[in-house]
Amino acid sequence: MRAMTSPIMGNGSTFAPQCVIFYPAMGPQRKPRRAPEHFYQTLKLMKRQPHASGRWVCFATAQTEPNASAADSSAAALPRLADLEPLPVVNVQGYINPEMPEGTQATVFAVYDQAKTLQYIGFSKNLRASLLTVFSRRPDKSHLYRALHLPQLDQNEMLSVRSSWFDQSGGPPPGNRLPAERAAWQEAATPFTISDRGKVAAAEELAKSMIVKIKSRGCKEEFLVNQDLIQEGKVDFLAVADLDPKELERQRREAEAAARMTRNCSVIVEGETLLFDIFFKSAMKTNGGYMFDLRLTAFDRETTHRVIVGKDYYERQGIDAEEVVERVFSYLLAKEVPRQTDGMLLSSEFPINYFSVSEVHQFFDDFEEFFPG
């Protein structure tokens, strides 16, 4: 078992990435306006790989006969960070298992917090291992990532990509700019102690709190505390083994099952379409209907809820109970009802953590108009 450390990138062969483009799976390849001729020549050399999002991820291949004009234009043709698809660090099944296009040798990746604010840009020879590392160290700031996959390991090109992303983002993010933040992303955590005598106990307590934060994100990955570092008063985690074929197949089956249990929904709020997802973690049939435990994802934030649906709400409408849940959350999101409540509730606060549809009906006067019948 090896310690999870950030991979150190070495020099590779000359590589000039031209661009990264996302195409709809069945859509036409449209040329951008006023693109230079070398763009179209490079487009023909691109490999297209399927991605979990249903889109195609394209990445440039090394040119067999590089020329001066292509080299001069490579800086201008570096992919824009905003053009890359934002993906969750922890997937809906609770694992960190990024899709990797075939032939990937290196990756430049950017990590975002829950508010979609850029926090850190790093390099990797193994994106899964790197995401496990940064997530275990900063679970509160590792919610989404964007990644550029390269078919050659070339440190100069990776530095160029990172520098370009810095410029596009108005400068380096906190994890690259501030010394304390950079250490938090790149090094083992060190708790504050007033004496060496208490450093081991302090490290053990910090490790426990970090595990709690990791689990609170719904992550099912196994994180083992590096006991050698604990003795030094530091906290880091050992890398879990790469997924073997059987485990990969199991996760694929889970992903397919999760897809069947996930509803992609939308609602119009003030003239704009809001997209949200509902993942049904469990469904229990009761005498009067169903009880669901679910996870709601909207505005790049996840919350968990328990919802009881009486049979009257779906039988008389001729729909399934899951659709009732979808309609109810469309209504609650449109009304901007707070999605999480703590402690004692006021009479004016709706108990959104655990509620029945009949409570929604009684609490809101206009629910009847939104859900007639």
PDB file of C-alpha atoms in Angstrom, residues 261-263 278-283 293-295:
ATOM      1  CA  MET A 261     -33.244   5.211  -9.885  1.00  0.00           C
ATOM      2  CA  THR A 262     -32.368   8.769 -10.936  1.00  0.00           C
ATOM      3  CA  ARG A 263     -34.870  11.234 -12.346  1.00  0.00           C
ATOM      4  CA  ILE A 278     -33.598  13.157  -7.714  1.00  0.00           C
ATOM      5  CA  PHE A 279     -31.826   9.921  -6.773  1.00  0.00           C
ATOM      6  CA  PHE A 280     -34.103   7.445  -4.981  1.00  0.00           C
ATOM      7  CA  LYS A 281     -31.860   5.650  -2.492  1.00  0.00           C
ATOM      8  CA  SER A 282     -34.651   3.449  -1.172  1.00  0.00           C
ATOM      9  CA  ALA A 283     -38.391   2.933  -1.549  1.00  0.00           C
ATOM     10  CA  ASP A 293     -35.243   8.166   1.060  1.00  0.00           C
ATOM     11  CA  LEU A 294     -33.722  10.315  -1.650  1.00  0.00           C
ATOM     12  CA  ARG A 295     -30.945  12.677  -2.592  1.00  0.00           C
TER      13      ARG A 295
END
